[in-house]
Amino acid sequence: MGNHWTARPFDTSTYTQLLIDGNFVDAASGKTFQTLDPRTGEVIADVAEGDAEDIDRAVKAARKAFDEGSWPRMTAYERSRIMLRFADLVEKHSEELAALETWDNGKTYQQAKTAEIPMLARLFRYYAGWADKIHGLTVPADGNYHVQTLHEPIGAAGQIIPWNFPLLMFAWKVGPALACGNTIVLKTAEQTPLTAFYAGKLFLEAGLPPGVLNIVSGFGPTAGASLASHMDVDKLAFTGSTDTGKVILGLAANSNLKPVTLELGGKSPFIVFEDANINKAVELAHFALFFNQGQCCCAGSRTYVHEKVYDEFVEKAKARALKRVVGDPFKKGIEQGPQIDSRQFEKVMRYIRSGVESNATLECGGHQIGNKGYFIQPTVFSNVKDYMLIAQDEIFGPVQSILKFRDVDEVIKRANETRYGLAAGVFTKSLDTANRVSRALKAGTVWVNCFDVFDAAIPFGGYKMSGNGREKGIYSLNNYLQIKAVVTALNNPAWI
């Protein structure tokens, strides 16, 4: 690769059609939409624009594959072998997948290649390991009965993934659904459709039967809404904004009451106590916020710092942000690429203006870098107050807000005064403080002296308006299983 990936690595026409019933096909309408390079705003490719008719075709394929096909009827071990073959193919094609992810999303190639693609393979191997370990129980009853519970696949699952981590969210959704024996209709984010189609091709190569995994690219109001409201979809999983999650939940409820798993927005506190090693705390808080261009639902976007170390922390946080290397994500040494698109770029810039207008102190950044693409300077605000929009709303960009606190009780109260509850970070040398605060915070994940640790076995999900249900780990399997009780009368049993 050298110091820079300079050539387009693919014939993108291979990854621009819908995957329905084992075939790559055009949208029924023949319509396409453009997917753009966030580095330049230029067109990468024209992608099939799926709508309600295409969703219906995909659901029919998934329904047939579940009701009549081999996938839920083959042994769990056979299913696991196909998933393991897919993981092997991911590693074989890791450079292509990483390059395509960077090209379509703007994240650094180093991040995609060294962290996200290995985790993609790891997640599918993890779920392949679960496939033949899903089983029910024998339950004692009061009387002459044999009672057993069956853990059955839920059926045809609809899944909608976001643009910030396209391949990882593909794994979080598809992995547990396949392990449990379900079939899938997956809608990609319209900003980042390409890598899902590449992964779909690899799944077919691994031996996944036709119709088990169907992938449709398109827009939320058409393809997404059709999937959420489809009467033959048995379960829905969505990752995205809280506002869209509300719409999804309503569509599911008003159709066939399909169960819905939601992983939504966040405004996660990152709390630095007075006993912390400040240099380490600054670096970890920097990572917690700026990782993935700040486009992370669990970003530590409210940095609470104890008043005794506040000034030192602010100066060092500013210095670290000024050193952050922003540029072409294909170049080595780049820490931050562009935001995903013009809409997200403008949203971040509006919040930066809001911070200035609300009298927070702009320590550094706050401006666009260059005049092409969607690059934003790493931005740090100090003297931020809880009532300010930059401390309340999910910005989803490289904007760090640093707030001052006085004591433990105060910071717990303030950290919890948010409509979100996805994650939190605690940085302290005190085990008592860590235990007390981690139990008091209303968040689905609390990282202590670390952040953004996403092992395959660690469950992830939110409290409050950050969603419901859990992804990853053993808990995610519950999203894709039905529990059936089978009660059989016993005639003169030897024991009960």
XYZ file of C-alpha atoms in Angstrom:
496
model
C 0.000 0.000 0.000
C 2.926 2.383 0.606
C 2.222 5.699 2.302
C -1.019 6.333 0.459
C -3.673 4.319 -1.342
C -3.885 6.345 -4.548
C -5.943 4.174 -6.911
C -9.559 3.134 -6.726
C -9.243 -0.485 -5.616
C -12.441 -1.888 -7.132
C -14.783 -2.067 -10.036
C -17.584 -0.667 -7.891
C -20.302 -1.937 -10.214
C -19.795 -5.308 -8.496
C -21.094 -3.957 -5.188
C -23.963 -1.702 -6.218
C -26.873 -4.089 -6.777
C -29.359 -5.451 -4.269
C -28.809 -8.965 -2.936
C -32.145 -10.796 -3.088
C -32.603 -14.572 -2.980
C -28.947 -15.269 -3.675
C -28.670 -12.964 -6.714
C -27.418 -9.430 -7.213
C -30.185 -7.536 -8.984
C -31.209 -4.013 -9.935
C -33.985 -2.240 -8.058
C -37.418 -3.057 -9.456
C -37.847 0.599 -10.426
C -34.440 0.727 -12.101
C -33.613 3.774 -9.971
C -30.167 4.413 -8.495
C -28.651 6.912 -6.075
C -25.112 8.181 -5.642
C -22.777 7.206 -2.844
C -20.089 9.825 -2.238
C -16.455 9.958 -1.171
C -16.403 12.030 2.058
C -12.854 13.176 1.267
C -13.997 15.094 -1.800
C -17.766 14.944 -2.106
C -17.287 13.223 -5.460
C -19.337 10.266 -6.657
C -17.962 6.790 -5.973
C -20.749 4.848 -7.650
C -24.419 4.739 -8.545
C -26.164 2.240 -6.241
C -29.492 0.489 -6.702
C -32.214 2.412 -4.868
C -34.473 -0.126 -3.227
C -37.998 0.818 -2.214
C -41.166 -0.907 -0.985
C -41.312 -3.316 -3.932
C -37.734 -4.437 -3.384
C -38.274 -4.848 0.348
C -41.280 -7.018 -0.451
C -39.202 -9.153 -2.826
C -36.504 -9.529 -0.188
C -38.983 -10.409 2.568
C -40.614 -13.036 0.348
C -37.187 -14.568 -0.280
C -36.366 -14.557 3.438
C -39.787 -15.945 4.294
C -39.443 -18.794 1.804
C -35.900 -19.561 2.963
C -37.146 -19.798 6.538
C -40.430 -21.629 5.935
C -39.183 -24.046 3.286
C -35.401 -23.774 3.052
C -32.470 -25.615 4.544
C -31.021 -22.979 6.877
C -33.202 -23.482 9.981
C -33.330 -27.219 9.264
C -29.627 -27.959 8.961
C -27.714 -28.829 12.092
C -26.405 -25.955 14.153
C -22.906 -27.282 13.560
C -23.392 -26.987 9.802
C -24.580 -23.406 10.220
C -21.539 -22.622 12.337
C -19.189 -23.992 9.679
C -20.631 -21.608 7.070
C -20.190 -18.683 9.460
C -16.604 -19.741 10.156
C -15.882 -19.966 6.430
C -17.225 -16.430 6.078
C -14.868 -15.238 8.832
C -11.953 -16.846 6.993
C -12.968 -15.042 3.798
C -13.157 -11.744 5.677
C -9.529 -12.172 6.692
C -8.556 -13.207 3.164
C -10.142 -10.044 1.751
C -9.331 -7.748 4.665
C -7.479 -5.159 2.596
C -10.313 -4.830 0.084
C -12.935 -4.571 2.828
C -10.912 -1.986 4.764
C -10.270 0.108 1.675
C -13.910 0.036 0.635
C -15.018 0.976 4.162
C -12.601 3.908 4.241
C -13.547 5.054 0.754
C -17.290 5.050 1.424
C -17.218 6.185 5.079
C -14.116 8.357 5.564
C -12.730 6.526 8.597
C -8.987 5.975 8.580
C -7.680 2.971 6.697
C -5.528 2.089 9.698
C -8.609 1.922 11.944
C -10.565 -0.134 9.433
C -7.727 -2.538 8.643
C -6.200 -3.096 12.084
C -9.261 -2.843 14.345
C -12.604 -3.132 12.603
C -11.998 -5.883 10.026
C -10.370 -8.193 12.627
C -13.334 -7.527 14.937
C -15.716 -8.352 12.078
C -14.130 -11.789 11.749
C -13.964 -12.192 15.534
C -17.663 -11.464 15.948
C -18.718 -14.054 13.400
C -16.449 -16.668 14.944
C -17.962 -15.821 18.321
C -21.506 -16.325 17.052
C -20.537 -19.423 15.099
C -19.448 -20.833 18.450
C -22.888 -20.146 19.900
C -24.843 -21.839 17.107
C -24.729 -25.350 18.567
C -25.016 -24.268 22.199
C -28.520 -22.822 22.066
C -30.917 -25.129 23.875
C -33.958 -25.186 26.106
C -34.606 -26.642 29.542
C -36.514 -29.437 31.210
C -38.820 -27.854 33.781
C -40.375 -29.588 36.816
C -44.140 -29.194 37.144
C -46.746 -29.856 39.843
C -48.349 -33.001 38.459
C -47.829 -35.840 36.000
C -46.350 -33.774 33.182
C -43.138 -33.626 31.213
C -42.327 -29.964 30.501
C -39.636 -28.752 28.161
C -38.812 -25.384 26.695
C -37.697 -25.001 23.083
C -35.590 -22.085 21.900
C -36.786 -21.567 18.350
C -35.555 -19.127 15.699
C -37.911 -16.178 15.510
C -38.229 -16.245 11.706
C -37.527 -13.559 9.103
C -35.669 -10.691 10.786
C -35.524 -7.138 9.485
C -32.355 -5.210 10.284
C -31.417 -1.575 9.661
C -27.801 -0.528 10.166
C -26.164 2.926 10.431
C -23.358 4.571 8.490
C -20.763 5.158 11.231
C -19.615 1.521 11.598
C -21.154 -0.262 8.588
C -19.313 -3.578 8.830
C -19.310 -3.851 12.616
C -23.032 -3.100 12.780
C -23.513 -5.693 10.025
C -21.819 -8.218 12.339
C -23.720 -7.135 15.465
C -27.008 -7.716 13.627
C -26.352 -10.585 11.233
C -24.183 -12.735 13.532
C -26.709 -13.582 16.268
C -29.599 -13.825 13.806
C -27.802 -16.456 11.734
C -26.524 -18.348 14.763
C -30.107 -18.783 15.938
C -31.247 -20.088 12.539
C -33.111 -17.034 11.239
C -33.252 -15.473 7.803
C -32.605 -11.771 7.241
C -33.530 -8.686 5.241
C -30.914 -6.036 5.973
C -31.195 -2.401 4.892
C -27.933 -0.505 4.636
C -27.469 3.166 5.415
C -27.790 5.144 2.189
C -24.464 6.871 2.920
C -22.472 3.613 3.143
C -24.003 0.752 1.137
C -20.918 -0.775 -0.468
C -19.258 -2.996 2.148
C -22.466 -4.816 3.058
C -22.802 -5.980 -0.536
C -19.173 -7.119 -0.526
C -19.836 -9.058 2.683
C -22.952 -10.537 1.091
C -20.872 -11.811 -1.797
C -18.467 -13.451 0.650
C -21.362 -15.120 2.470
C -22.574 -16.672 -0.772
C -19.037 -17.856 -1.435
C -18.992 -19.384 2.070
C -22.049 -21.472 1.205
C -24.935 -19.509 2.714
C -28.143 -20.730 1.018
C -30.060 -18.278 -1.220
C -32.592 -16.112 0.556
C -31.053 -16.442 4.007
C -29.345 -13.040 3.806
C -30.944 -10.364 1.632
C -29.461 -6.853 1.446
C -31.322 -3.783 0.204
C -29.855 -0.295 -0.151
C -32.191 2.658 -0.106
C -33.616 5.479 1.959
C -35.334 5.445 5.335
C -38.748 6.864 4.382
C -39.129 4.299 1.597
C -37.088 1.118 2.099
C -36.649 1.492 5.863
C -40.280 2.291 6.550
C -41.429 -0.581 4.340
C -39.236 -3.028 6.230
C -40.375 -1.763 9.638
C -44.050 -2.016 8.719
C -43.947 -5.253 6.721
C -46.456 -7.812 7.960
C -44.218 -10.809 7.186
C -41.198 -9.579 9.135
C -41.081 -11.331 12.518
C -38.513 -9.174 14.308
C -36.825 -5.827 13.745
C -33.449 -4.497 14.888
C -32.426 -0.876 14.332
C -29.334 1.189 15.107
C -29.524 4.931 14.537
C -30.858 8.160 15.992
C -33.398 8.294 18.785
C -35.867 10.263 16.665
C -35.766 7.662 13.898
C -35.991 4.896 16.490
C -39.315 6.313 17.655
C -40.639 6.188 14.096
C -39.405 2.617 13.658
C -41.075 1.525 16.890
C -44.359 3.084 15.824
C -44.294 1.405 12.414
C -43.598 -1.967 13.991
C -46.382 -1.516 16.539
C -48.922 -0.376 13.957
C -48.231 -3.320 11.645
C -47.872 -6.749 13.250
C -46.466 -5.814 16.681
C -43.107 -7.316 15.765
C -40.572 -7.090 18.624
C -37.987 -4.344 18.141
C -34.419 -3.981 19.382
C -33.189 -0.379 19.377
C -29.626 0.904 19.789
C -29.978 4.670 19.666
C -28.236 7.914 20.521
C -26.097 8.881 23.457
C -24.514 11.765 25.334
C -22.079 9.813 27.454
C -20.316 11.372 30.451
C -16.573 10.861 30.868
C -15.742 11.675 34.493
C -12.203 12.557 35.605
C -11.671 12.611 39.358
C -9.038 14.632 41.202
C -6.826 11.594 41.908
C -6.466 10.732 38.219
C -3.213 10.657 36.319
C -3.987 13.738 34.246
C -1.834 12.880 31.261
C -3.477 9.482 30.917
C -6.923 10.951 31.539
C -6.427 13.579 28.843
C -5.389 10.975 26.293
C -8.253 8.636 27.145
C -10.826 11.457 27.111
C -9.436 12.559 23.755
C -9.859 9.045 22.375
C -13.317 8.692 23.921
C -14.554 11.740 22.033
C -12.570 11.988 18.796
C -12.515 8.305 17.842
C -14.100 7.728 14.436
C -14.303 11.499 13.795
C -16.552 11.768 16.854
C -19.169 9.786 14.960
C -19.799 7.254 17.691
C -23.084 6.815 19.569
C -21.281 6.186 22.849
C -18.688 8.960 22.462
C -17.589 10.490 25.768
C -19.068 13.807 24.736
C -19.544 15.322 28.201
C -16.110 15.472 29.814
C -16.611 16.185 33.519
C -13.386 17.166 35.304
C -12.922 17.809 39.030
C -12.372 21.485 39.821
C -8.957 20.855 41.431
C -7.478 19.555 38.173
C -9.767 21.331 35.721
C -7.426 24.045 34.448
C -4.535 21.653 33.938
C -6.806 19.210 32.142
C -8.189 21.876 29.804
C -4.742 23.099 28.780
C -3.533 19.578 28.077
C -6.750 18.609 26.267
C -6.333 21.666 24.048
C -2.708 20.793 23.326
C -3.647 17.207 22.433
C -6.416 18.343 20.090
C -4.036 20.722 18.339
C -1.670 17.811 17.708
C -4.390 15.601 16.209
C -3.538 14.847 12.581
C -6.455 15.379 10.205
C -6.346 14.483 6.531
C -6.830 11.881 3.843
C -7.785 8.711 5.755
C -5.816 6.546 3.328
C -2.532 8.175 4.404
C -0.460 6.630 7.160
C -0.310 8.609 10.396
C -3.699 10.247 9.915
C -5.844 10.191 13.057
C -9.009 11.832 11.751
C -10.725 11.756 8.386
C -13.752 13.687 7.130
C -17.294 13.651 8.479
C -19.603 11.351 6.544
C -21.387 13.921 4.338
C -22.409 17.552 3.918
C -25.486 17.158 6.113
C -23.486 15.866 9.065
C -20.777 18.454 8.444
C -23.293 21.282 8.610
C -24.892 19.819 11.744
C -21.554 19.768 13.568
C -20.746 23.312 12.464
C -24.142 24.515 13.768
C -23.373 23.048 17.186
C -19.964 24.708 17.212
C -21.625 28.056 16.500
C -24.147 27.300 19.260
C -21.332 26.693 21.725
C -19.732 30.024 20.900
C -23.068 31.867 21.072
C -23.862 30.326 24.473
C -20.555 31.710 25.851
C -18.642 28.471 26.210
C -14.920 29.105 25.681
C -13.658 27.885 22.316
C -10.176 26.655 23.206
C -9.267 25.451 19.714
C -10.702 24.363 16.389
C -14.169 25.267 15.238
C -13.513 25.603 11.520
C -13.512 23.609 8.313
C -10.185 22.295 7.047
C -9.638 23.025 3.359
C -12.397 23.657 0.831
C -13.026 20.138 -0.420
C -14.614 17.295 1.482
C -16.046 17.384 4.988
C -13.042 17.894 7.272
C -13.468 19.725 10.612
C -10.779 20.903 13.002
C -10.658 19.012 16.317
C -12.641 21.345 18.560
C -12.464 21.831 22.335
C -14.836 23.907 24.471
C -14.241 24.725 28.146
C -16.503 26.440 30.664
C -19.411 24.415 29.315
C -22.631 24.418 31.330
C -25.181 21.614 31.496
C -27.939 23.724 29.960
C -25.988 24.415 26.755
C -26.996 22.507 23.641
C -23.442 21.237 23.184
C -23.805 19.530 26.593
C -27.287 18.171 25.929
C -27.539 17.086 22.302
C -25.739 14.344 20.439
C -23.390 16.272 18.122
C -21.793 13.235 16.454
C -18.621 15.083 15.543
C -15.151 16.113 16.760
C -16.336 18.518 19.466
C -15.170 18.027 23.059
C -17.147 19.788 25.816
C -15.334 20.055 29.166
C -17.418 20.715 32.290
C -16.300 21.347 35.888
C -17.619 19.510 38.963
C -17.022 19.723 42.710
C -17.818 16.354 44.335
C -19.043 12.813 43.683
C -22.709 13.350 44.525
C -22.896 16.386 42.276
C -21.313 14.720 39.247
C -23.474 11.590 39.565
C -26.601 13.751 39.587
C -25.468 15.868 36.645
C -24.238 12.905 34.620
C -27.653 11.238 34.971
C -29.638 14.356 34.051
C -29.914 13.442 30.387
C -32.476 11.717 28.222
C -29.773 9.288 27.115
C -28.142 6.369 28.904
C -25.912 4.507 26.496
C -22.459 4.588 28.099
C -20.166 6.364 30.541
C -16.508 6.550 31.504
C -14.971 6.850 34.969
C -11.306 7.731 35.480
C -9.975 7.360 39.029
C -7.412 5.513 41.128
C -9.961 4.831 43.871
C -11.700 1.468 43.765
C -14.399 2.789 46.104
C -15.096 5.739 43.807
C -15.132 3.516 40.729
C -17.576 1.073 42.335
C -19.854 3.746 43.714
C -20.070 5.783 40.518
C -20.338 2.860 38.100
C -23.338 1.536 40.022
C -24.973 4.952 40.260
C -24.720 5.914 36.592
C -27.801 5.112 34.519
C -26.034 3.739 31.479
C -25.829 0.402 29.710
C -22.017 0.334 29.725
C -19.589 1.942 32.176
C -15.908 1.852 31.311
C -13.542 2.334 34.262
C -10.075 3.639 33.362
C -10.696 2.622 29.750
C -13.152 3.444 26.977
C -14.637 1.936 23.821
C -13.755 -1.651 24.727
C -15.970 -3.697 22.408
C -15.183 -7.344 22.960
C -17.526 -9.745 21.170
C -18.803 -11.132 24.477
C -19.550 -7.767 26.131
C -23.237 -6.766 25.832
C -23.996 -3.294 24.528
C -27.183 -1.260 24.742
C -28.810 1.655 26.462
C -31.023 2.899 29.257
C -33.771 5.479 28.744
C -33.924 6.984 25.234
C -30.742 5.245 24.153
C -32.817 2.200 23.265
C -33.792 -1.234 24.497
C -32.361 -4.719 24.218
C -28.705 -5.690 24.084
C -26.347 -6.471 21.241
C -23.224 -8.642 21.365
C -22.607 -11.352 23.892
C -24.995 -14.045 25.063
C -27.798 -11.535 25.671
C -28.070 -10.691 21.973
C -29.254 -14.229 21.200
C -32.484 -13.532 23.082
C -33.403 -10.994 20.391
C -33.670 -13.719 17.768
C -35.311 -16.574 19.664
C -38.851 -17.549 20.573
C -39.384 -19.542 23.769
C -41.951 -22.310 23.480
C -43.182 -24.445 26.378
C -44.167 -28.026 25.477
C -46.221 -29.827 28.154
C -46.897 -33.562 27.761
C -49.130 -35.596 30.066
C -47.414 -38.585 31.663
C -49.247 -41.869 32.274
C -48.162 -43.509 35.525
C -44.582 -42.110 35.489
C -41.831 -43.758 37.523
C -40.977 -40.322 38.880
C -41.941 -36.717 38.334
